Amino acid sequence: MDVGRGRGEFLSLLAESGISANGVDIDESMLARARAKGVSVVLDDAVEYMDSLEKESLGAVVSFQVIEHLPVELLRHLLTSAMRVLRPGGVLIAETVNPHSPAALKTFWLDLTHVRPLYPESMLLLAKECGYDRGEIFFPRRTGVLDRELRLSGEYSLIAYRA
């Protein structure tokens, strides 16, 4: 499931690869754009939608540039709900802005709907608190040098696994 799936680009890529997936979003205009691409999307609050799903019914939950828009308690609920619906071996992938990067942090505050920057270290701890077996941080511009990745990568992804 793609949470806050935007215009449906990721769902389209999955469909092209023969992977069945659906998305959920609260923005009707984005839903219309995604539906125009022929992908499966639902108008609903992501947490409420996941709460309605059967336990262990999904292989993956992904979210791109959404979690920074949520207050902490709702973010915690999202991670806990995702954990509940993931099958054993399932994965949560949540991409967000990297606040360690000065340039990314500056642009973070241009979007007035952002609640707070989410540091990768905090997201790993939160995933552990929500019951994930293990987690890692992925920087798209991997260099093998953590200090450099922290400063240069404008975003990162939390990848959390259910045992």
PDB file of C-alpha atoms in Angstrom:
ATOM      1  CA  MET A   1       0.000   0.000   0.000  1.00  0.00           C
ATOM      2  CA  ASP A   2       1.200   3.466  -0.932  1.00  0.00           C
ATOM      3  CA  VAL A   3       0.231   5.991   1.758  1.00  0.00           C
ATOM      4  CA  GLY A   4      -0.295   9.503   0.401  1.00  0.00           C
ATOM      5  CA  ARG A   5       0.421   8.260  -3.071  1.00  0.00           C
ATOM      6  CA  GLY A   6       0.509  11.619  -4.801  1.00  0.00           C
ATOM      7  CA  ARG A   7      -0.111  11.352  -8.544  1.00  0.00           C
ATOM      8  CA  GLY A   8       0.327   7.585  -8.530  1.00  0.00           C
ATOM      9  CA  GLU A   9       3.802   7.357 -10.067  1.00  0.00           C
ATOM     10  CA  PHE A  10       5.003   4.639  -7.680  1.00  0.00           C
ATOM     11  CA  LEU A  11       1.804   2.632  -8.111  1.00  0.00           C
ATOM     12  CA  SER A  12       2.251   2.872 -11.887  1.00  0.00           C
ATOM     13  CA  LEU A  13       5.811   1.537 -11.596  1.00  0.00           C
ATOM     14  CA  LEU A  14       4.592  -1.357  -9.468  1.00  0.00           C
ATOM     15  CA  ALA A  15       1.819  -2.154 -11.963  1.00  0.00           C
ATOM     16  CA  GLU A  16       4.336  -2.141 -14.837  1.00  0.00           C
ATOM     17  CA  SER A  17       6.360  -4.691 -12.870  1.00  0.00           C
ATOM     18  CA  GLY A  18       3.295  -6.879 -12.305  1.00  0.00           C
ATOM     19  CA  ILE A  19       3.026  -6.064  -8.598  1.00  0.00           C
ATOM     20  CA  SER A  20      -0.494  -5.590  -7.259  1.00  0.00           C
ATOM     21  CA  ALA A  21      -0.810  -2.548  -4.997  1.00  0.00           C
ATOM     22  CA  ASN A  22      -3.216   0.170  -3.999  1.00  0.00           C
ATOM     23  CA  GLY A  23      -2.906   3.651  -2.572  1.00  0.00           C
ATOM     24  CA  VAL A  24      -4.716   5.797  -0.068  1.00  0.00           C
ATOM     25  CA  ASP A  25      -4.875   9.580   0.130  1.00  0.00           C
ATOM     26  CA  ILE A  26      -7.079  12.352   1.506  1.00  0.00           C
ATOM     27  CA  ASP A  27      -6.546  14.671  -1.475  1.00  0.00           C
ATOM     28  CA  GLU A  28      -9.255  14.137  -4.088  1.00  0.00           C
ATOM     29  CA  SER A  29      -7.389  16.052  -6.792  1.00  0.00           C
ATOM     30  CA  MET A  30      -4.408  13.701  -6.427  1.00  0.00           C
ATOM     31  CA  LEU A  31      -6.753  10.716  -6.531  1.00  0.00           C
ATOM     32  CA  ALA A  32      -8.119  11.898  -9.870  1.00  0.00           C
ATOM     33  CA  ARG A  33      -4.588  12.149 -11.297  1.00  0.00           C
ATOM     34  CA  ALA A  34      -3.715   8.684 -10.026  1.00  0.00           C
ATOM     35  CA  ARG A  35      -6.941   7.164 -11.347  1.00  0.00           C
ATOM     36  CA  ALA A  36      -6.203   8.680 -14.761  1.00  0.00           C
ATOM     37  CA  LYS A  37      -3.109   6.448 -14.759  1.00  0.00           C
ATOM     38  CA  GLY A  38      -5.312   3.431 -14.080  1.00  0.00           C
ATOM     39  CA  VAL A  39      -4.026   2.672 -10.579  1.00  0.00           C
ATOM     40  CA  SER A  40      -6.088   1.541  -7.597  1.00  0.00           C
ATOM     41  CA  VAL A  41      -6.556   4.308  -5.040  1.00  0.00           C
ATOM     42  CA  VAL A  42      -8.913   4.981  -2.145  1.00  0.00           C
ATOM     43  CA  LEU A  43     -10.064   8.307  -0.694  1.00  0.00           C
ATOM     44  CA  ASP A  44      -9.527   7.914   3.044  1.00  0.00           C
ATOM     45  CA  ASP A  45      -7.329   8.799   5.975  1.00  0.00           C
ATOM     46  CA  ALA A  46      -4.341   6.431   5.790  1.00  0.00           C
ATOM     47  CA  VAL A  47      -4.386   5.418   9.451  1.00  0.00           C
ATOM     48  CA  GLU A  48      -8.146   4.857   9.500  1.00  0.00           C
ATOM     49  CA  TYR A  49      -7.888   2.859   6.287  1.00  0.00           C
ATOM     50  CA  MET A  50      -5.093   0.667   7.642  1.00  0.00           C
ATOM     51  CA  ASP A  51      -7.027   0.165  10.880  1.00  0.00           C
ATOM     52  CA  SER A  52      -9.862  -1.304   8.770  1.00  0.00           C
ATOM     53  CA  LEU A  53      -7.587  -3.852   7.062  1.00  0.00           C
ATOM     54  CA  GLU A  54      -7.078  -7.398   8.235  1.00  0.00           C
ATOM     55  CA  LYS A  55      -4.062  -8.149  10.381  1.00  0.00           C
ATOM     56  CA  GLU A  56      -1.037  -9.344   8.361  1.00  0.00           C
ATOM     57  CA  SER A  57      -2.715  -8.550   5.038  1.00  0.00           C
ATOM     58  CA  LEU A  58       0.053  -6.527   3.337  1.00  0.00           C
ATOM     59  CA  GLY A  59       3.592  -7.248   2.247  1.00  0.00           C
ATOM     60  CA  ALA A  60       4.706  -3.607   2.274  1.00  0.00           C
ATOM     61  CA  VAL A  61       3.600  -0.121   3.268  1.00  0.00           C
ATOM     62  CA  VAL A  62       5.372   2.791   1.591  1.00  0.00           C
ATOM     63  CA  SER A  63       5.140   6.506   2.136  1.00  0.00           C
ATOM     64  CA  PHE A  64       6.976   9.222   0.219  1.00  0.00           C
ATOM     65  CA  GLN A  65       7.201  12.714   1.714  1.00  0.00           C
ATOM     66  CA  VAL A  66       4.194  12.243   4.018  1.00  0.00           C
ATOM     67  CA  ILE A  67       5.386  11.547   7.568  1.00  0.00           C
ATOM     68  CA  GLU A  68       6.785  15.050   8.081  1.00  0.00           C
ATOM     69  CA  HIS A  69       3.205  16.340   7.789  1.00  0.00           C
ATOM     70  CA  LEU A  70       2.004  14.331  10.814  1.00  0.00           C
ATOM     71  CA  PRO A  71       1.992  15.200  14.509  1.00  0.00           C
ATOM     72  CA  VAL A  72       3.997  12.719  16.586  1.00  0.00           C
ATOM     73  CA  GLU A  73       1.030  10.768  17.971  1.00  0.00           C
ATOM     74  CA  LEU A  74      -0.439  10.297  14.488  1.00  0.00           C
ATOM     75  CA  LEU A  75       2.980   9.279  13.158  1.00  0.00           C
ATOM     76  CA  ARG A  76       3.260   6.710  15.966  1.00  0.00           C
ATOM     77  CA  HIS A  77      -0.245   5.443  15.128  1.00  0.00           C
ATOM     78  CA  LEU A  78       0.684   5.169  11.442  1.00  0.00           C
ATOM     79  CA  LEU A  79       3.780   3.083  12.217  1.00  0.00           C
ATOM     80  CA  THR A  80       1.856   0.889  14.668  1.00  0.00           C
ATOM     81  CA  SER A  81      -1.022   0.373  12.206  1.00  0.00           C
ATOM     82  CA  ALA A  82       1.433  -0.475   9.433  1.00  0.00           C
ATOM     83  CA  MET A  83       3.125  -2.995  11.745  1.00  0.00           C
ATOM     84  CA  ARG A  84      -0.249  -4.631  12.433  1.00  0.00           C
ATOM     85  CA  VAL A  85      -1.156  -5.048   8.752  1.00  0.00           C
ATOM     86  CA  LEU A  86       2.277  -6.227   7.605  1.00  0.00           C
ATOM     87  CA  ARG A  87       2.775  -9.938   7.089  1.00  0.00           C
ATOM     88  CA  PRO A  88       5.794 -11.558   8.755  1.00  0.00           C
ATOM     89  CA  GLY A  89       8.788 -10.435   6.717  1.00  0.00           C
ATOM     90  CA  GLY A  90       6.904  -7.318   5.594  1.00  0.00           C
ATOM     91  CA  VAL A  91       8.531  -3.936   5.235  1.00  0.00           C
ATOM     92  CA  LEU A  92       7.676  -0.306   5.910  1.00  0.00           C
ATOM     93  CA  ILE A  93       9.476   2.292   3.805  1.00  0.00           C
ATOM     94  CA  ALA A  94       8.979   5.932   4.779  1.00  0.00           C
ATOM     95  CA  GLU A  95      10.869   8.635   2.885  1.00  0.00           C
ATOM     96  CA  THR A  96      11.200  12.114   4.316  1.00  0.00           C
ATOM     97  CA  VAL A  97      13.378  15.223   4.233  1.00  0.00           C
ATOM     98  CA  ASN A  98      16.832  14.853   5.781  1.00  0.00           C
ATOM     99  CA  PRO A  99      17.174  17.621   8.405  1.00  0.00           C
ATOM    100  CA  HIS A 100      20.926  16.973   8.736  1.00  0.00           C
ATOM    101  CA  SER A 101      21.324  18.576   5.297  1.00  0.00           C
ATOM    102  CA  PRO A 102      21.359  22.374   5.644  1.00  0.00           C
ATOM    103  CA  ALA A 103      19.938  22.879   2.133  1.00  0.00           C
ATOM    104  CA  ALA A 104      17.136  20.342   2.693  1.00  0.00           C
ATOM    105  CA  LEU A 105      16.271  21.791   6.093  1.00  0.00           C
ATOM    106  CA  LYS A 106      15.966  25.263   4.578  1.00  0.00           C
ATOM    107  CA  THR A 107      13.515  24.069   1.927  1.00  0.00           C
ATOM    108  CA  PHE A 108      11.692  21.956   4.533  1.00  0.00           C
ATOM    109  CA  TRP A 109      10.316  25.095   6.148  1.00  0.00           C
ATOM    110  CA  LEU A 110       9.040  26.505   2.826  1.00  0.00           C
ATOM    111  CA  ASP A 111       6.137  24.018   2.994  1.00  0.00           C
ATOM    112  CA  LEU A 112       3.883  25.406   5.716  1.00  0.00           C
ATOM    113  CA  THR A 113       2.125  22.053   6.092  1.00  0.00           C
ATOM    114  CA  HIS A 114       5.286  20.420   7.468  1.00  0.00           C
ATOM    115  CA  VAL A 115       4.964  19.793  11.199  1.00  0.00           C
ATOM    116  CA  ARG A 116       8.581  19.113  12.177  1.00  0.00           C
ATOM    117  CA  PRO A 117      11.771  17.714  10.718  1.00  0.00           C
ATOM    118  CA  LEU A 118      12.246  14.024  11.522  1.00  0.00           C
ATOM    119  CA  TYR A 119      15.809  12.975  12.202  1.00  0.00           C
ATOM    120  CA  PRO A 120      16.811   9.498  11.023  1.00  0.00           C
ATOM    121  CA  GLU A 121      18.031   8.565  14.499  1.00  0.00           C
ATOM    122  CA  SER A 122      14.629   9.422  15.977  1.00  0.00           C
ATOM    123  CA  MET A 123      12.785   7.476  13.294  1.00  0.00           C
ATOM    124  CA  LEU A 124      14.851   4.343  14.022  1.00  0.00           C
ATOM    125  CA  LEU A 125      13.964   4.633  17.719  1.00  0.00           C
ATOM    126  CA  LEU A 126      10.303   5.195  16.931  1.00  0.00           C
ATOM    127  CA  ALA A 127      10.223   2.130  14.662  1.00  0.00           C
ATOM    128  CA  LYS A 128      11.701   0.034  17.478  1.00  0.00           C
ATOM    129  CA  GLU A 129       9.111   1.445  19.928  1.00  0.00           C
ATOM    130  CA  CYS A 130       6.340   0.504  17.474  1.00  0.00           C
ATOM    131  CA  GLY A 131       7.469  -3.124  17.407  1.00  0.00           C
ATOM    132  CA  TYR A 132       9.588  -3.413  14.278  1.00  0.00           C
ATOM    133  CA  ASP A 133      12.231  -6.100  14.524  1.00  0.00           C
ATOM    134  CA  ARG A 134      14.937  -4.082  12.828  1.00  0.00           C
ATOM    135  CA  GLY A 135      15.381  -0.922  10.853  1.00  0.00           C
ATOM    136  CA  GLU A 136      17.875   0.930   8.741  1.00  0.00           C
ATOM    137  CA  ILE A 137      18.289   4.303   7.131  1.00  0.00           C
ATOM    138  CA  PHE A 138      18.793   4.508   3.385  1.00  0.00           C
ATOM    139  CA  PHE A 139      20.294   7.562   1.703  1.00  0.00           C
ATOM    140  CA  PRO A 140      19.708   7.680  -2.067  1.00  0.00           C
ATOM    141  CA  ARG A 141      23.151   9.160  -2.711  1.00  0.00           C
ATOM    142  CA  ARG A 142      25.133   6.442  -0.970  1.00  0.00           C
ATOM    143  CA  THR A 143      28.786   7.268  -0.609  1.00  0.00           C
ATOM    144  CA  GLY A 144      29.730   4.896   2.209  1.00  0.00           C
ATOM    145  CA  VAL A 145      30.677   7.900   4.341  1.00  0.00           C
ATOM    146  CA  LEU A 146      27.910   8.616   6.849  1.00  0.00           C
ATOM    147  CA  ASP A 147      28.946  12.217   7.611  1.00  0.00           C
ATOM    148  CA  ARG A 148      28.861  13.029   3.914  1.00  0.00           C
ATOM    149  CA  GLU A 149      25.479  11.304   3.372  1.00  0.00           C
ATOM    150  CA  LEU A 150      23.982  13.179   6.312  1.00  0.00           C
ATOM    151  CA  ARG A 151      25.059  16.553   4.901  1.00  0.00           C
ATOM    152  CA  LEU A 152      24.448  15.974   1.171  1.00  0.00           C
ATOM    153  CA  SER A 153      21.350  13.791   0.914  1.00  0.00           C
ATOM    154  CA  GLY A 154      18.215  15.894   0.753  1.00  0.00           C
ATOM    155  CA  GLU A 155      16.096  12.965   1.856  1.00  0.00           C
ATOM    156  CA  TYR A 156      16.363   9.566   3.472  1.00  0.00           C
ATOM    157  CA  SER A 157      14.145   6.546   3.935  1.00  0.00           C
ATOM    158  CA  LEU A 158      13.384   4.632   7.074  1.00  0.00           C
ATOM    159  CA  ILE A 159      13.217   0.949   6.178  1.00  0.00           C
ATOM    160  CA  ALA A 160      11.667  -1.060   9.022  1.00  0.00           C
ATOM    161  CA  TYR A 161      11.047  -4.800   8.981  1.00  0.00           C
ATOM    162  CA  ARG A 162       8.520  -7.013  10.702  1.00  0.00           C
ATOM    163  CA  ALA A 163      10.058 -10.265  11.932  1.00  0.00           C
TER     164      ALA A 163
END
